[in-house]
Amino acid sequence: MNDAEDGVEDEIRPAQEVARRSLALFAVVGTALGVPREEILSWLRSEGLWGALTAHEVAYLEQNNPPRKAHINFGWQSERLIVLLWALDTRVFKSFLPPFARTSTQAFIVQASLIDEERLWKQAELYLEDHWQARDAQLHERSMPPSIDIEIVQERHHAINWVTGYDGLPWDEVTTDT
């Protein structure tokens, strides 16, 4: 897809990049949901995933006592994680999803593959449409469509935009324009 405004062509990110992002996000979401922070920090470092974290994620993980709102915000990113894992070919989970499998995170990353590009682009369009409907309902003070939760759709829209290379922006800079 082309972005007419800036001439940058969106390009689906490599499977290995999506796999690394999903593992990093898995750790951050786990922390937000109560996994001991020291265990997560140790795991990220030992698996060579510290560099896969964003600056915001590092700041959150390095706080000894993050505010409750930070836990809530990063917990919501579980909705983004769902999209990243969906985008990866699920055959990889049967034998390679750490820490449950007897394989390294590096093997998971190297062997990662994405689902069909057409499905990725179609899902991006669907999340955009759902997000637009939700925002339109808010702006015009109408009832939200019953099948749409704006918070969930916004998180998932963010993730699919990142997977599809949204102007090549890094994770924390991807927007969810409607």
mmCIF file of C-alpha atoms in Angstrom:
data_model
loop_
_atom_site.group_PDB
_atom_site.id
_atom_site.type_symbol
_atom_site.label_atom_id
_atom_site.label_comp_id
_atom_site.label_asym_id
_atom_site.label_seq_id
_atom_site.Cartn_x
_atom_site.Cartn_y
_atom_site.Cartn_z
ATOM 1 C CA MET A 1 0.000 0.000 0.000
ATOM 2 C CA ASN A 2 1.210 3.502 -0.724
ATOM 3 C CA ASP A 3 0.830 6.498 1.518
ATOM 4 C CA ALA A 4 -0.134 9.288 -0.852
ATOM 5 C CA GLU A 5 0.882 12.010 1.582
ATOM 6 C CA ASP A 6 4.548 11.183 1.979
ATOM 7 C CA GLY A 7 5.274 8.691 -0.782
ATOM 8 C CA VAL A 8 6.418 6.022 1.701
ATOM 9 C CA GLU A 9 5.288 2.552 0.758
ATOM 10 C CA ASP A 10 4.040 0.426 3.629
ATOM 11 C CA GLU A 11 5.761 -2.931 3.693
ATOM 12 C CA ILE A 12 4.940 -5.885 5.879
ATOM 13 C CA ARG A 13 7.632 -6.380 8.476
ATOM 14 C CA PRO A 14 9.775 -9.531 8.412
ATOM 15 C CA ALA A 15 8.484 -12.467 10.457
ATOM 16 C CA GLN A 16 11.590 -12.407 12.643
ATOM 17 C CA GLU A 17 10.932 -8.780 13.587
ATOM 18 C CA VAL A 18 7.307 -9.605 14.444
ATOM 19 C CA ALA A 19 8.490 -12.592 16.512
ATOM 20 C CA ARG A 20 11.001 -10.475 18.485
ATOM 21 C CA ARG A 21 8.381 -7.751 19.064
ATOM 22 C CA SER A 22 5.852 -10.351 20.238
ATOM 23 C CA LEU A 23 8.312 -11.835 22.739
ATOM 24 C CA ALA A 24 9.259 -8.408 24.085
ATOM 25 C CA LEU A 25 5.615 -7.402 24.354
ATOM 26 C CA PHE A 26 4.775 -10.741 25.983
ATOM 27 C CA ALA A 27 7.284 -9.899 28.717
ATOM 28 C CA VAL A 28 5.976 -6.368 29.246
ATOM 29 C CA VAL A 29 2.341 -7.486 29.336
ATOM 30 C CA GLY A 30 3.310 -10.287 31.707
ATOM 31 C CA THR A 31 4.864 -7.753 34.053
ATOM 32 C CA ALA A 32 1.754 -5.586 33.897
ATOM 33 C CA LEU A 33 -0.370 -8.599 34.771
ATOM 34 C CA GLY A 34 1.719 -9.560 37.788
ATOM 35 C CA VAL A 35 4.667 -11.720 36.750
ATOM 36 C CA PRO A 36 7.574 -10.729 39.026
ATOM 37 C CA ARG A 37 9.536 -7.950 37.340
ATOM 38 C CA GLU A 38 12.943 -9.426 38.235
ATOM 39 C CA GLU A 39 12.058 -12.705 36.510
ATOM 40 C CA ILE A 40 11.045 -10.823 33.378
ATOM 41 C CA LEU A 41 14.177 -8.652 33.396
ATOM 42 C CA SER A 42 16.392 -11.692 33.815
ATOM 43 C CA TRP A 43 14.607 -13.567 31.024
ATOM 44 C CA LEU A 44 14.779 -10.629 28.593
ATOM 45 C CA ARG A 45 18.499 -10.181 29.178
ATOM 46 C CA SER A 46 19.412 -13.867 29.098
ATOM 47 C CA GLU A 47 17.481 -14.350 25.853
ATOM 48 C CA GLY A 48 19.006 -11.314 24.149
ATOM 49 C CA LEU A 49 15.662 -9.528 23.916
ATOM 50 C CA TRP A 50 16.469 -6.370 25.868
ATOM 51 C CA GLY A 51 17.141 -4.547 22.591
ATOM 52 C CA ALA A 52 13.683 -5.511 21.296
ATOM 53 C CA LEU A 53 12.040 -3.311 23.941
ATOM 54 C CA THR A 54 10.959 0.231 23.166
ATOM 55 C CA ALA A 55 12.143 3.174 25.255
ATOM 56 C CA HIS A 56 8.713 3.341 26.937
ATOM 57 C CA GLU A 57 8.845 -0.355 27.786
ATOM 58 C CA VAL A 58 12.352 -0.076 29.230
ATOM 59 C CA ALA A 59 11.295 2.905 31.350
ATOM 60 C CA TYR A 60 8.323 0.926 32.665
ATOM 61 C CA LEU A 61 10.335 -2.205 33.418
ATOM 62 C CA GLU A 62 13.137 -0.288 35.133
ATOM 63 C CA GLN A 63 10.784 1.411 37.614
ATOM 64 C CA ASN A 64 10.813 -0.221 41.037
ATOM 65 C CA ASN A 65 7.231 0.798 41.728
ATOM 66 C CA PRO A 66 5.448 1.901 38.529
ATOM 67 C CA PRO A 67 2.169 3.758 38.940
ATOM 68 C CA ARG A 68 -1.024 1.721 38.718
ATOM 69 C CA LYS A 69 -1.948 3.514 35.474
ATOM 70 C CA ALA A 70 1.256 2.204 33.832
ATOM 71 C CA HIS A 71 0.283 -1.368 34.758
ATOM 72 C CA ILE A 72 -3.176 -0.799 33.297
ATOM 73 C CA ASN A 73 -1.853 0.762 30.091
ATOM 74 C CA PHE A 74 0.660 -2.011 29.466
ATOM 75 C CA GLY A 75 -1.918 -4.633 30.419
ATOM 76 C CA TRP A 76 -4.167 -3.310 27.659
ATOM 77 C CA GLN A 77 -1.373 -4.058 25.211
ATOM 78 C CA SER A 78 -2.305 -7.720 25.523
ATOM 79 C CA GLU A 79 -4.754 -6.823 22.749
ATOM 80 C CA ARG A 80 -1.801 -5.805 20.585
ATOM 81 C CA LEU A 81 -0.008 -9.030 21.459
ATOM 82 C CA ILE A 82 -3.001 -11.034 20.222
ATOM 83 C CA VAL A 83 -2.634 -9.429 16.792
ATOM 84 C CA LEU A 84 1.124 -10.025 16.614
ATOM 85 C CA LEU A 85 0.687 -13.687 17.496
ATOM 86 C CA TRP A 86 -2.190 -14.001 15.025
ATOM 87 C CA ALA A 87 0.043 -12.563 12.296
ATOM 88 C CA LEU A 88 2.637 -15.258 12.865
ATOM 89 C CA ASP A 89 2.009 -18.604 11.249
ATOM 90 C CA THR A 90 0.515 -20.644 14.083
ATOM 91 C CA ARG A 91 2.402 -23.789 13.090
ATOM 92 C CA VAL A 92 5.385 -22.217 14.812
ATOM 93 C CA PHE A 93 3.621 -22.351 18.189
ATOM 94 C CA LYS A 94 3.278 -26.109 18.218
ATOM 95 C CA SER A 95 6.946 -26.604 18.900
ATOM 96 C CA PHE A 96 8.668 -23.268 19.255
ATOM 97 C CA LEU A 97 6.813 -20.805 21.505
ATOM 98 C CA PRO A 98 9.009 -20.175 24.520
ATOM 99 C CA PRO A 99 9.017 -20.584 27.432
ATOM 100 C CA PHE A 100 6.707 -23.601 27.072
ATOM 101 C CA ALA A 101 8.577 -25.439 24.332
ATOM 102 C CA ARG A 102 11.971 -27.000 24.660
ATOM 103 C CA THR A 103 13.586 -24.552 22.341
ATOM 104 C CA SER A 104 15.336 -21.246 22.606
ATOM 105 C CA THR A 105 13.815 -17.883 21.910
ATOM 106 C CA GLN A 106 16.392 -17.487 19.149
ATOM 107 C CA ALA A 107 15.079 -20.632 17.420
ATOM 108 C CA PHE A 108 11.549 -19.242 17.721
ATOM 109 C CA ILE A 109 12.638 -15.991 16.093
ATOM 110 C CA VAL A 110 14.659 -17.624 13.310
ATOM 111 C CA GLN A 111 11.894 -20.075 12.405
ATOM 112 C CA ALA A 112 9.054 -17.537 12.561
ATOM 113 C CA SER A 113 6.903 -16.990 9.499
ATOM 114 C CA LEU A 114 3.888 -14.806 8.822
ATOM 115 C CA ILE A 115 0.470 -15.731 7.569
ATOM 116 C CA ASP A 116 -0.486 -14.802 4.017
ATOM 117 C CA GLU A 117 0.040 -11.100 3.210
ATOM 118 C CA GLU A 118 -3.453 -10.793 1.768
ATOM 119 C CA ARG A 119 -4.930 -11.799 5.140
ATOM 120 C CA LEU A 120 -2.734 -9.238 6.905
ATOM 121 C CA TRP A 121 -3.863 -6.413 4.607
ATOM 122 C CA LYS A 122 -7.507 -7.486 4.896
ATOM 123 C CA GLN A 123 -7.302 -7.497 8.697
ATOM 124 C CA ALA A 124 -5.707 -4.046 8.633
ATOM 125 C CA GLU A 125 -8.675 -2.796 6.603
ATOM 126 C CA LEU A 126 -11.149 -4.424 8.998
ATOM 127 C CA TYR A 127 -9.547 -2.867 12.093
ATOM 128 C CA LEU A 128 -9.450 0.519 10.372
ATOM 129 C CA GLU A 129 -13.152 0.231 9.508
ATOM 130 C CA ASP A 130 -14.117 -0.857 13.039
ATOM 131 C CA HIS A 131 -12.045 1.925 14.559
ATOM 132 C CA TRP A 132 -13.589 4.488 12.200
ATOM 133 C CA GLN A 133 -17.103 3.309 13.115
ATOM 134 C CA ALA A 134 -16.311 3.588 16.826
ATOM 135 C CA ARG A 135 -14.807 7.058 16.528
ATOM 136 C CA ASP A 136 -17.660 8.208 14.302
ATOM 137 C CA ALA A 137 -20.155 7.024 16.921
ATOM 138 C CA GLN A 138 -18.247 8.925 19.623
ATOM 139 C CA LEU A 139 -18.000 12.113 17.600
ATOM 140 C CA HIS A 140 -21.695 12.104 16.747
ATOM 141 C CA GLU A 141 -22.754 10.948 20.225
ATOM 142 C CA ARG A 142 -24.373 7.791 18.903
ATOM 143 C CA SER A 143 -24.389 4.339 20.450
ATOM 144 C CA MET A 144 -21.279 2.294 19.862
ATOM 145 C CA PRO A 145 -21.849 -0.566 17.410
ATOM 146 C CA PRO A 146 -22.553 -3.611 19.602
ATOM 147 C CA SER A 147 -19.701 -5.691 18.217
ATOM 148 C CA ILE A 148 -17.057 -2.981 18.783
ATOM 149 C CA ASP A 149 -15.149 -2.065 21.925
ATOM 150 C CA ILE A 150 -13.154 1.055 21.043
ATOM 151 C CA GLU A 151 -10.348 0.334 23.521
ATOM 152 C CA ILE A 152 -9.788 -3.160 22.156
ATOM 153 C CA VAL A 153 -10.066 -2.111 18.527
ATOM 154 C CA GLN A 154 -7.619 0.767 19.046
ATOM 155 C CA GLU A 155 -4.995 -1.571 20.536
ATOM 156 C CA ARG A 156 -5.441 -4.115 17.755
ATOM 157 C CA HIS A 157 -5.424 -1.385 15.097
ATOM 158 C CA HIS A 158 -2.076 -0.181 16.448
ATOM 159 C CA ALA A 159 -0.562 -3.661 16.242
ATOM 160 C CA ILE A 160 -1.746 -4.437 12.710
ATOM 161 C CA ASN A 161 -0.540 -1.027 11.552
ATOM 162 C CA TRP A 162 2.905 -1.864 12.919
ATOM 163 C CA VAL A 163 2.911 -5.329 11.307
ATOM 164 C CA THR A 164 1.990 -3.824 7.943
ATOM 165 C CA GLY A 165 4.825 -1.334 8.251
ATOM 166 C CA TYR A 166 2.793 1.833 8.821
ATOM 167 C CA ASP A 167 5.141 4.386 7.206
ATOM 168 C CA GLY A 168 8.060 2.385 8.621
ATOM 169 C CA LEU A 169 7.416 3.904 12.045
ATOM 170 C CA PRO A 170 8.760 2.258 15.209
ATOM 171 C CA TRP A 171 6.291 0.610 17.608
ATOM 172 C CA ASP A 172 5.776 3.581 19.932
ATOM 173 C CA GLU A 173 5.253 6.022 17.044
ATOM 174 C CA VAL A 174 2.648 4.079 15.060
ATOM 175 C CA THR A 175 -0.682 5.887 14.981
ATOM 176 C CA THR A 176 -4.227 4.669 14.531
ATOM 177 C CA ASP A 177 -5.598 7.315 12.219
ATOM 178 C CA THR A 178 -9.114 6.735 11.000
#
